[in-house]
Every structure is written in structure tokens, then in C-alpha cells.
Short mmCIF file of C-alpha atoms and ligand atoms in Angstrom, two decimals:
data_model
loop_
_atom_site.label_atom_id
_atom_site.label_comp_id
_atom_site.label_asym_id
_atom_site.label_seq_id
_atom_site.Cartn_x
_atom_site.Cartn_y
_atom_site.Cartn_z
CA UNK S 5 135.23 6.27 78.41
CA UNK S 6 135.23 10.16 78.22
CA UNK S 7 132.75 12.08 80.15
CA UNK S 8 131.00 12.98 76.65
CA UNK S 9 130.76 9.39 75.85
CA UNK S 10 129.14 8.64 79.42
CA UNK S 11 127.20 11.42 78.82
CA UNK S 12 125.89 9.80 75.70
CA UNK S 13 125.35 6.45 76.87
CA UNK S 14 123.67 7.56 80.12
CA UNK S 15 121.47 9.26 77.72
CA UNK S 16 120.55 6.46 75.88
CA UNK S 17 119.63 4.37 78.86
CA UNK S 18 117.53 7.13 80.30
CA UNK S 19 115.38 7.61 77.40
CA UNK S 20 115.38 3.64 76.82
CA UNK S 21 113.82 3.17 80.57
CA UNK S 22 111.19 6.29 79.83
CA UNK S 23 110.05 4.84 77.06
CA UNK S 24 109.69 1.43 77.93
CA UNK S 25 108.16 1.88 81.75
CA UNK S 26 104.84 0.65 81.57
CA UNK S 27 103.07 2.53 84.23
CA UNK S 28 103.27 6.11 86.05
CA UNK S 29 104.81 4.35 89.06
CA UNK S 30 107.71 2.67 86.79
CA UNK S 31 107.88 6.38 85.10
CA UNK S 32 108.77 8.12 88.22
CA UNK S 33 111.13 5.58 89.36
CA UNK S 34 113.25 5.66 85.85
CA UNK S 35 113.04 9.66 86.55
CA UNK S 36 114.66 9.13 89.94
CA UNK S 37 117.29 6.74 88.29
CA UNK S 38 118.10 9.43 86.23
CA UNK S 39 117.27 12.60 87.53
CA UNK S 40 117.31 12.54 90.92
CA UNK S 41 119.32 13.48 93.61
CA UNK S 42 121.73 10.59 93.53
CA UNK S 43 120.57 9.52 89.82
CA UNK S 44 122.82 9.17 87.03
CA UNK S 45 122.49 12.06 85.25
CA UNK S 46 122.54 14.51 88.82
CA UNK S 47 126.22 12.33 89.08
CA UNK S 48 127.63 13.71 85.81
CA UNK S 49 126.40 17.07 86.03
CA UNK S 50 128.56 17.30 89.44
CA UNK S 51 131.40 15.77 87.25
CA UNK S 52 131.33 19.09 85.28
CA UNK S 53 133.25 20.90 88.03
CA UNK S 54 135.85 18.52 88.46
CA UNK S 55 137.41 18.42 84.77
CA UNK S 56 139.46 20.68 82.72
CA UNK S 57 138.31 24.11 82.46
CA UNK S 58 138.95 23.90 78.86
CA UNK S 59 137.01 20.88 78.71
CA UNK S 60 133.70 22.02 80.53
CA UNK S 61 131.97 24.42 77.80
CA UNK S 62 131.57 21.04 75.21
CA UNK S 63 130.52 19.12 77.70
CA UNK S 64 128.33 21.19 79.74
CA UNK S 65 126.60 21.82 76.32
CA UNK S 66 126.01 17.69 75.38
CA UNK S 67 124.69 17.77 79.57
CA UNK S 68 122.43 20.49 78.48
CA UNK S 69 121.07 18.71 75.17
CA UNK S 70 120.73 15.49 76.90
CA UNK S 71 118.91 16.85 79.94
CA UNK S 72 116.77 18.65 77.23
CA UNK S 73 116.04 15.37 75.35
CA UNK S 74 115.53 12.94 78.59
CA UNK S 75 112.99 15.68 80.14
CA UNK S 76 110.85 15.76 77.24
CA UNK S 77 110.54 12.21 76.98
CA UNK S 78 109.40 12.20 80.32
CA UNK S 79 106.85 14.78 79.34
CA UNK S 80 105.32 12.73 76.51
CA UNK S 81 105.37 9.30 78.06
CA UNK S 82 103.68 11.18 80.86
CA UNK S 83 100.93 11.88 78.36
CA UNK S 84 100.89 8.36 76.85
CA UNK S 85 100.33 6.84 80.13
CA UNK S 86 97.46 9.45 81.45
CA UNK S 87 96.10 9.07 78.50
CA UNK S 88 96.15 5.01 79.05
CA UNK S 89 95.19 5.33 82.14
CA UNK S 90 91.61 6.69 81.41
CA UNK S 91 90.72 4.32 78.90
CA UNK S 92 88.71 1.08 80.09
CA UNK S 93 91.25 -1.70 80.91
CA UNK S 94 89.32 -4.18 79.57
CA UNK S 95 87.00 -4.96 76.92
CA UNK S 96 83.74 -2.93 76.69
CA UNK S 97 80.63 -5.11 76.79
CA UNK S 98 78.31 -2.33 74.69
CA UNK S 99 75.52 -5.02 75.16
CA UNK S 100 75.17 -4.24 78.98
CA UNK S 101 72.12 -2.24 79.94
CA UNK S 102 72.88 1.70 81.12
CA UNK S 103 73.50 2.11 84.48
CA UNK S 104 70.97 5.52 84.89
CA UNK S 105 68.21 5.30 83.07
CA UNK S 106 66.51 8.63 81.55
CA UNK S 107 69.35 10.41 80.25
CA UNK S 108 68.04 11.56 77.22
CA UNK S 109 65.43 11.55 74.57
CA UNK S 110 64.93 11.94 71.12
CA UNK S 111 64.89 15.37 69.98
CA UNK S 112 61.20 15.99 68.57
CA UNK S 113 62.71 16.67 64.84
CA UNK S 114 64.16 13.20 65.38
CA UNK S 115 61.28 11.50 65.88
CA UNK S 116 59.09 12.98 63.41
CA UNK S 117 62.13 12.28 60.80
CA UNK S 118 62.33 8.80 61.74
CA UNK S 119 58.38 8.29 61.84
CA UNK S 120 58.60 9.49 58.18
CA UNK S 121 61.56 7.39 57.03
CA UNK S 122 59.51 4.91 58.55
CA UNK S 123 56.22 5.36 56.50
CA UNK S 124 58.18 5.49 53.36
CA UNK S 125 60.37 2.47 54.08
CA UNK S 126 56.93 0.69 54.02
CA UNK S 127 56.42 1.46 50.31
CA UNK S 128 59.91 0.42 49.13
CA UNK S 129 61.79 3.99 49.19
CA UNK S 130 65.05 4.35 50.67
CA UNK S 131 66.90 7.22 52.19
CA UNK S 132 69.52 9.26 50.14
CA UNK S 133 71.75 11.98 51.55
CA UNK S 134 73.47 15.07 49.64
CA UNK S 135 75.99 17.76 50.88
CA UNK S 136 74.68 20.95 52.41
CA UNK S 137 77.35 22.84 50.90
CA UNK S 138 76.59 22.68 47.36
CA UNK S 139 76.82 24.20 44.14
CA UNK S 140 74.57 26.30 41.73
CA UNK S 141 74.73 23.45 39.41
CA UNK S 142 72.86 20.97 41.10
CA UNK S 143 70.84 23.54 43.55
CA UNK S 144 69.32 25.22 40.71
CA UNK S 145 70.80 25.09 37.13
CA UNK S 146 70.13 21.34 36.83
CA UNK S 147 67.08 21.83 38.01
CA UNK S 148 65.79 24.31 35.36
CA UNK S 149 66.34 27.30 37.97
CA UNK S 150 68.13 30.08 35.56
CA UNK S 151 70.29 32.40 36.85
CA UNK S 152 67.73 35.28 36.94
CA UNK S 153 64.80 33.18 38.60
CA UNK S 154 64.36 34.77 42.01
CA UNK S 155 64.80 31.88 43.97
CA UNK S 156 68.31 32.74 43.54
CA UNK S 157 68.66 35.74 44.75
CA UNK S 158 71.03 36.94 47.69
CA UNK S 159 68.15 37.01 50.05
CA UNK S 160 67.18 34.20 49.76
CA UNK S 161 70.67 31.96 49.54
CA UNK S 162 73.53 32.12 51.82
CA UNK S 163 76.97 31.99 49.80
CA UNK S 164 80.07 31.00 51.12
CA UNK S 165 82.88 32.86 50.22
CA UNK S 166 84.89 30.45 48.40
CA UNK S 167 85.87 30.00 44.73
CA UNK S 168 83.26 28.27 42.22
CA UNK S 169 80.75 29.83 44.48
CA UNK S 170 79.51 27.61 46.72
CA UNK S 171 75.74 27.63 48.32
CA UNK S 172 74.30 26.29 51.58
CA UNK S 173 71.54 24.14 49.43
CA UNK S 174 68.56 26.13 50.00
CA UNK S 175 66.41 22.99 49.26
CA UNK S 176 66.89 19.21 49.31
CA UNK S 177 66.10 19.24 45.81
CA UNK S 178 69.52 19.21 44.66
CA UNK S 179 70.39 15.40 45.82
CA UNK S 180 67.58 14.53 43.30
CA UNK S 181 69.91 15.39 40.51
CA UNK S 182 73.01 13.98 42.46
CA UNK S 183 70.75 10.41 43.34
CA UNK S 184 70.14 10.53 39.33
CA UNK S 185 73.20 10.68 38.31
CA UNK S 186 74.73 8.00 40.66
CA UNK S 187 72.19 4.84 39.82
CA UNK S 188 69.85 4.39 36.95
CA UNK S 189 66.30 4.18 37.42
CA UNK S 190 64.23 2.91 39.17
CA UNK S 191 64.72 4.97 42.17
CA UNK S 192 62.52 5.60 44.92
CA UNK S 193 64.50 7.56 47.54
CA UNK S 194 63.58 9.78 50.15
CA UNK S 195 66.31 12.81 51.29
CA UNK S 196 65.69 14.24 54.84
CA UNK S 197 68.07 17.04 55.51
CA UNK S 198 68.99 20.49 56.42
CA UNK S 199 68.31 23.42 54.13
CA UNK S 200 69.55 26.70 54.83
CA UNK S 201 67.30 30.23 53.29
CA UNK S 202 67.70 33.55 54.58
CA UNK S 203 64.70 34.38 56.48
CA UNK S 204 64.62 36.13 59.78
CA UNK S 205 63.65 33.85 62.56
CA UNK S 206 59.96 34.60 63.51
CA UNK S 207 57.44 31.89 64.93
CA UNK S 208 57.20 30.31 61.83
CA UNK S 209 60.67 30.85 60.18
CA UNK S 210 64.09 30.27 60.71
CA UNK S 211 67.25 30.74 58.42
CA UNK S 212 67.60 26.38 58.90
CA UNK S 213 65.51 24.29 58.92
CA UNK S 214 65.09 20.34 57.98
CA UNK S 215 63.36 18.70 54.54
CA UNK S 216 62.16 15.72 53.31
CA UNK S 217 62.28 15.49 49.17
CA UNK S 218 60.96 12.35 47.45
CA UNK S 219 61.56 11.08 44.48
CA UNK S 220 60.61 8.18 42.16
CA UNK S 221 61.53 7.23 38.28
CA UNK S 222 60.44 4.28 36.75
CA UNK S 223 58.66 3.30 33.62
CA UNK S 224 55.14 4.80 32.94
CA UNK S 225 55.16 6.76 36.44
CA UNK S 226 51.75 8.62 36.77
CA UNK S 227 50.53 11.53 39.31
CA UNK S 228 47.89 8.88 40.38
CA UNK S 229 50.74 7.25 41.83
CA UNK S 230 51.92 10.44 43.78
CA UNK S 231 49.04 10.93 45.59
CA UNK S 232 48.69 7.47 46.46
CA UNK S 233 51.72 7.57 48.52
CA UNK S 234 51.49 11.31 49.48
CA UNK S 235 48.27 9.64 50.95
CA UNK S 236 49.59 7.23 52.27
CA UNK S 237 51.65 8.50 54.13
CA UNK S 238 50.34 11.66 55.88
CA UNK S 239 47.79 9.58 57.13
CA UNK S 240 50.25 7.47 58.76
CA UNK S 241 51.81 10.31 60.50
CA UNK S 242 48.84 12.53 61.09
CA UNK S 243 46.08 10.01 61.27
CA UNK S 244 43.40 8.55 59.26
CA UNK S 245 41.02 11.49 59.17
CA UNK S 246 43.69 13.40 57.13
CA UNK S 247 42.13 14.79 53.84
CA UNK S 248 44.69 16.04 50.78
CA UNK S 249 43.87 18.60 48.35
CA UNK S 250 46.30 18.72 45.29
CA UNK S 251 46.13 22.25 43.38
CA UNK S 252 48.15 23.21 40.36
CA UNK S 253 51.12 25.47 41.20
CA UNK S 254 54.84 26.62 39.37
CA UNK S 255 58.20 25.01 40.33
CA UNK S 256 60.46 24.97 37.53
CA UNK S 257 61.81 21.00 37.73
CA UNK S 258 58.26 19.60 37.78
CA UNK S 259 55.57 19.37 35.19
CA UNK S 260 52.27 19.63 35.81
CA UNK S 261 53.65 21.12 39.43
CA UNK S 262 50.94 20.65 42.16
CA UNK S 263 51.20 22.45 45.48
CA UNK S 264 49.48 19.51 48.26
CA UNK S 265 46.91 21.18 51.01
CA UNK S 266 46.01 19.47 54.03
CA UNK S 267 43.10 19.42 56.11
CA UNK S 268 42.54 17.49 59.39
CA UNK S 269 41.39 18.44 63.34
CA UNK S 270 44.45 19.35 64.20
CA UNK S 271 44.06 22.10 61.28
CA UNK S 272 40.74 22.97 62.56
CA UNK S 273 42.13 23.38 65.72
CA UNK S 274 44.74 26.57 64.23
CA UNK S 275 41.43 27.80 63.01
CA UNK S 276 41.67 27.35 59.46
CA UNK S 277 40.33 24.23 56.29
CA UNK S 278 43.57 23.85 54.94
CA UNK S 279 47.26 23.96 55.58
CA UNK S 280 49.50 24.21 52.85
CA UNK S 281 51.98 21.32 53.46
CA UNK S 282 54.24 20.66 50.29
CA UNK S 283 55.50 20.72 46.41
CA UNK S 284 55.26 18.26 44.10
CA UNK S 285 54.98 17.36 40.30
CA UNK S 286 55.75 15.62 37.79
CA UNK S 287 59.83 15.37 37.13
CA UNK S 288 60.62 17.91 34.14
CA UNK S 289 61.65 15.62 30.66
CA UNK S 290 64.49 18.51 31.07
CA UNK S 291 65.70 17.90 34.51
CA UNK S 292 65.89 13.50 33.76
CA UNK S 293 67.52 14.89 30.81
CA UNK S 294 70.49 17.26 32.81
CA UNK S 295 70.80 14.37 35.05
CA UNK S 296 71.18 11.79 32.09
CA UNK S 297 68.19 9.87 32.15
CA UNK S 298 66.21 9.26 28.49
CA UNK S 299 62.77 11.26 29.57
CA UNK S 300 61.30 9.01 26.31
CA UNK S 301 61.44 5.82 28.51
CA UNK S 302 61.62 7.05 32.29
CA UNK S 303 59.28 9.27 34.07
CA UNK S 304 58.40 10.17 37.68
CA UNK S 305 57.65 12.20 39.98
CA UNK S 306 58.95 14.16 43.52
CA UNK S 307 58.40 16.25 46.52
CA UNK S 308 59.58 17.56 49.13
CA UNK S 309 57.84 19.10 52.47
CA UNK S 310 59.31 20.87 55.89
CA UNK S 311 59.97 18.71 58.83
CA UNK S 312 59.16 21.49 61.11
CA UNK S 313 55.82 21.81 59.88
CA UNK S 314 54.53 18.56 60.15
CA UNK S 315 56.10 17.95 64.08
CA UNK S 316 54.89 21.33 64.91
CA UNK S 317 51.45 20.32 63.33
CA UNK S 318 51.30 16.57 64.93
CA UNK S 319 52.83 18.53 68.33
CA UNK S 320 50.64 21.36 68.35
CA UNK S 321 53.87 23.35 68.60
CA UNK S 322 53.19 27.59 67.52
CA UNK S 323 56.90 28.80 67.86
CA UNK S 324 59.26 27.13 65.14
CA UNK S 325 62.44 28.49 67.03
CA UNK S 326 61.31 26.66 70.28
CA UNK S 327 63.26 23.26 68.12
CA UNK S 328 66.53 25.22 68.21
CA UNK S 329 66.73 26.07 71.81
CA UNK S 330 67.89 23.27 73.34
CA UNK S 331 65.28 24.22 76.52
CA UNK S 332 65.55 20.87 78.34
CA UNK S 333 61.76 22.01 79.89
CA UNK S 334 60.52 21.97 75.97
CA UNK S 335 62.78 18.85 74.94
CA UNK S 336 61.76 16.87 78.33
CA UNK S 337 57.74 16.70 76.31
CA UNK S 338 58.54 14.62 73.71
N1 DAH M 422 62.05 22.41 46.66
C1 DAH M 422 60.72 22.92 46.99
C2 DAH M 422 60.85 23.88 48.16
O1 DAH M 422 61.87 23.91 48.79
C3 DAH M 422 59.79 21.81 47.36
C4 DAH M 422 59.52 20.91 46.22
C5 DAH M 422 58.53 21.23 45.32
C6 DAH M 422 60.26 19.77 46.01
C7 DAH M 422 58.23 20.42 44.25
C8 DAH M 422 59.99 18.94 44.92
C9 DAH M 422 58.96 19.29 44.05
O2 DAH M 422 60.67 17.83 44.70
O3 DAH M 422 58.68 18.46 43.01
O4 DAH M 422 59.95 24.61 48.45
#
């Protein structure tokens, strides 16, 4: 065999052994085989000097390549193997208690989120989701928001630069439409999720913050039926002494829109008769109509109310940015 062909072949079984060794131990051994001192490879490079002189530039090249190859084979089954080597050996039993106890909580935004999910499951609503990153359409044109209407407006909506203009949805509102579109009524869904507006943070504002929007259609829907379960289910969360106060109001995708107060001791506590808690109505005949839905046989009704109001009411919580902190000393309460 000429040296190339050796060269070759000794190549082949190097890279055959560095693949196949099944631990680091049976790594480093192949790499001695090959590479070290007395190893295969170390006994053809020292061949190099004895042949031809006309011979040695092709052949110290294909030494060169090979050495190149069989190196970085090492290097990557190196990586396999570490990698291998930190997973668990053995099956993971995820039924087995914790070994340290304590090593987290629920985030208060968490709770209060799942206390309302709860509330609603109760009365037969499920939970929806929608993308944050939406579009004009469903954020505002479907729902009867025209272009000039100053929700709308740069100050209020972040943009993303991106073609078709995208929007960070600046209310959960817009799954409504989405939810509508997907499944025909009934639907009773609830949407808790993260709106984005442009306020400054302050105490009470942030530019994110977290929703929940409700909606139901079904046949001969009333608004007696809204404040039943708007009822419901604040005094669920807040207690039975809660007291609702529904006063008319504008939102362009409900009609007769009604703006819900709310009045209990923790209110009375902040000083004042009535907190101003959500929006609600009646579902616009034009926004079932965008979304496809005959407003001559379905009606209904939605909402939608901030997350950080509620736990900051139920919490007696003042500073709204004290949720975004991540202070383990304020997270550690809850
Ligand atoms: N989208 C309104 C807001 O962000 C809240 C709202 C009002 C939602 C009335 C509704 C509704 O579904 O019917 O302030």
C-alpha cells in the first residue's frame, strides 16, 4: 500500500473509533491510538521524512487534511459525550417529592389570574388566548375603532416596525374577534393576557400590564345576565360585602356600554365609595357582524378589567411597578 493509501485508511479507522467510543475514557484512549506519541497517525507523520523528496509535498498535504478531519471529530464527540454526561442516566421519576422545599412561590399576578380563571370556570367559561403582536384589524377596525378614534393614536399604541403594521394589542379585546371567528356561538370565554399602552410608569401605570376580557354569545343574551356574573364573581375574589354599580359609558364595540364601579372596605380603606373597576356592554350587532356572526339570532355581551387592579386592591398594594421588580422581599408576601 502507498503511504497515501495508509494515510487514508488510518484515517478511516481513526474517525471510526472517535465516533463509536462510548465514553470520555474510551475517547481519550482512541486519541492516544491515533495521536499520540507512538499512535498511528504520530508513525506516518515521521514516515514523511523518509520518502522521496518529490513525493513529500502530496502527501504531507493528505497528513495535513486527515489530521484536520480526525481532530475535529475528536472535538465534537467531545461535545456529544459532555453533553451525555450531564443528563440523568436513568429515567426521571417527576412524581418524587422536591428535595428543598420553599423554592418559590407564585408570583402575586399569578395567583390573582388563576383565582379569576377559577371563578369563571365555575360558571361554564373557558380561557382563550390571542397574540400580543397583532394587527389594526382585529385591535381596532373589527371592533368599530376607526382610524381617527383616539384610542389609536401613537401615544397610546406601540408599533413595531414591520410591514402591514403591526401593534402590541393595546387591549385583550382583539381575541374577541379572533375567538368569533374560530367557533360559532355559544361562547363563553375568558382571555387573561398582556396588553401593552404607552403610559409612563407612575404608581398606578405602567406601559404593560395584564387583562382579563370576557365574552359570551348565545341566543337572547341580556345585560341582566352580565351583571349576574360580573357579580358573581367579584364577590368571589373580593368578598361578599362587595357592592357593583353599573353606569352608562362609550366604547365603540359595545351597545348600551356600561362602565362597572365597585365599592367594598377595602375601597373605604383608599378613602374613597367607589373604584372604577371595568368596561362592559352589550356586543355591537356590527362587531358579531365583522366577525361573521348573524347579530338577528346571536347576541351577548363582554368585558374586560386590569389584573393589576384587582391584586393590588385584594393586596392592599399602592405602587403598580412594585409587580415588575422581581424584589424577592415584595414577592416572598404572597
Ligand atoms: N378594552 C377596554 C379597555 O381596555 C375594556 C373593555 C370595555 C372590554 C368594554 C370590553 C368591553 O370587552 O365590552 O379599557
Amino acid at each position: 500500500m502507498s503511504l497515501l493509501e495508509r494515510i487514508e485508511s488510518v484515517k478511516l479507522s481513526a474517525l471510526n473509533e472517535l465516533r463509536g467510543a462510548a465514553d470520555l475514557s474510551a475517547l481519550d484512549r482512541a486519541k492516544g491510538t491515533f495521536l499520540g506519541p507512538g499512535g498511528h497517525f504520530t508513525m506516518l507523520l515521521r514516515e514523511l521524512g523518509t520518502i522521496p523528496r518529490e513525493m513529500r509535498p502530496d502527501a504531507g498535504k493528505a497528513l495535513n487534511l486527515a489530521k484536520q478531519e480526525i481532530e475535529s471529530s475528536l472535538i465534537e464527540r467531545r461535545e456529544e459525550l459532555e453533553l451525555r454526561a450531564t443528563l440523568p442516566q436513568g429515567p426521571t421519576d417527576v412524581t418524587l417529592p422536591g428535595r428543598r422545599r420553599g423554592v418559590g412561590r407564585q408570583h402575586p399576578l399569578t395567583l390573582v389570574t388563576e383565582d379569576i380563571i377559577r371563578a369563571f370556570r365555575k360558571l361554564g367559561f373557558v380561557v382563550a388566548d390571542g397574540p400580543e403582536v397583532e394587527d389594526e384589524y382585529h385591535c381596532f377596525d373589527a371592533l368599530n375603532t376607526p382610524a381617527d378614534h383616539p384610542a389609536r393614536d401613537t401615544q397610546d399604541t406601540f408599533y413595531v416596525d414591520a410591514p402591514g403594521r403591526p401593534l402590541l394589542r393595546t387591549h385583550t379585546s382583539s381575541v374577541q374577534i379572533r375567538v368569533l371567528k374560530q367557533m360559532p356561538p355559544p361562547i363563553r370565554i375568558i382571555v387573561p393576557g398582556r396588553v401593552y399602552r404607552r403610559d409612563n410608569a407612575d404608581a398606578t401605570h405602567n406601559p404593560t400590564f395584564h387583562q382579563i376580557e370576557g365574552l359570551y354569545v348565545d341566543r337572547g343574551v341580556t345585560v341582566g345576565d352580565l351583571k349576574g356574573t360580573v357579580e358573581s364573581v367579584f364577590r368571589e375574589l373580593l368578598g361578599s360585602d362587595v357592592r357593583l354599580r353599573f353606569r352608562p359609558h362609550y366604547f365603540s364595540y359595545t351597545e348600551p356600554s356600561l362602565e362597572i364601579d365597585f365599592s367594598n372596605a377595602l375601597v373605604r380603606k383608599l378613602g374613597k365609595d367607589w373604584l372604577e373597576i371595568a368596561g362592559c356592554g352589550m356586543v355591537h350587532p356590527q362587531v358579531l357582524e365583522n366577525a361573521g356572526c348573524d347579530p338577528e339570532v346571536w347576541s351577548g355581551w363582554a368585558f374586560g378589567f386590569g389584573i393589576e387592579r384587582i391584586a393590588m386592591l385584594r393586596y392592599g398594594i399602592t405602587d403598580i411597578r412594585l409587580f415588575y421588580e422581581n424584589d424577592v422581599r415584595f414577592l416572598r408576601q404572597f
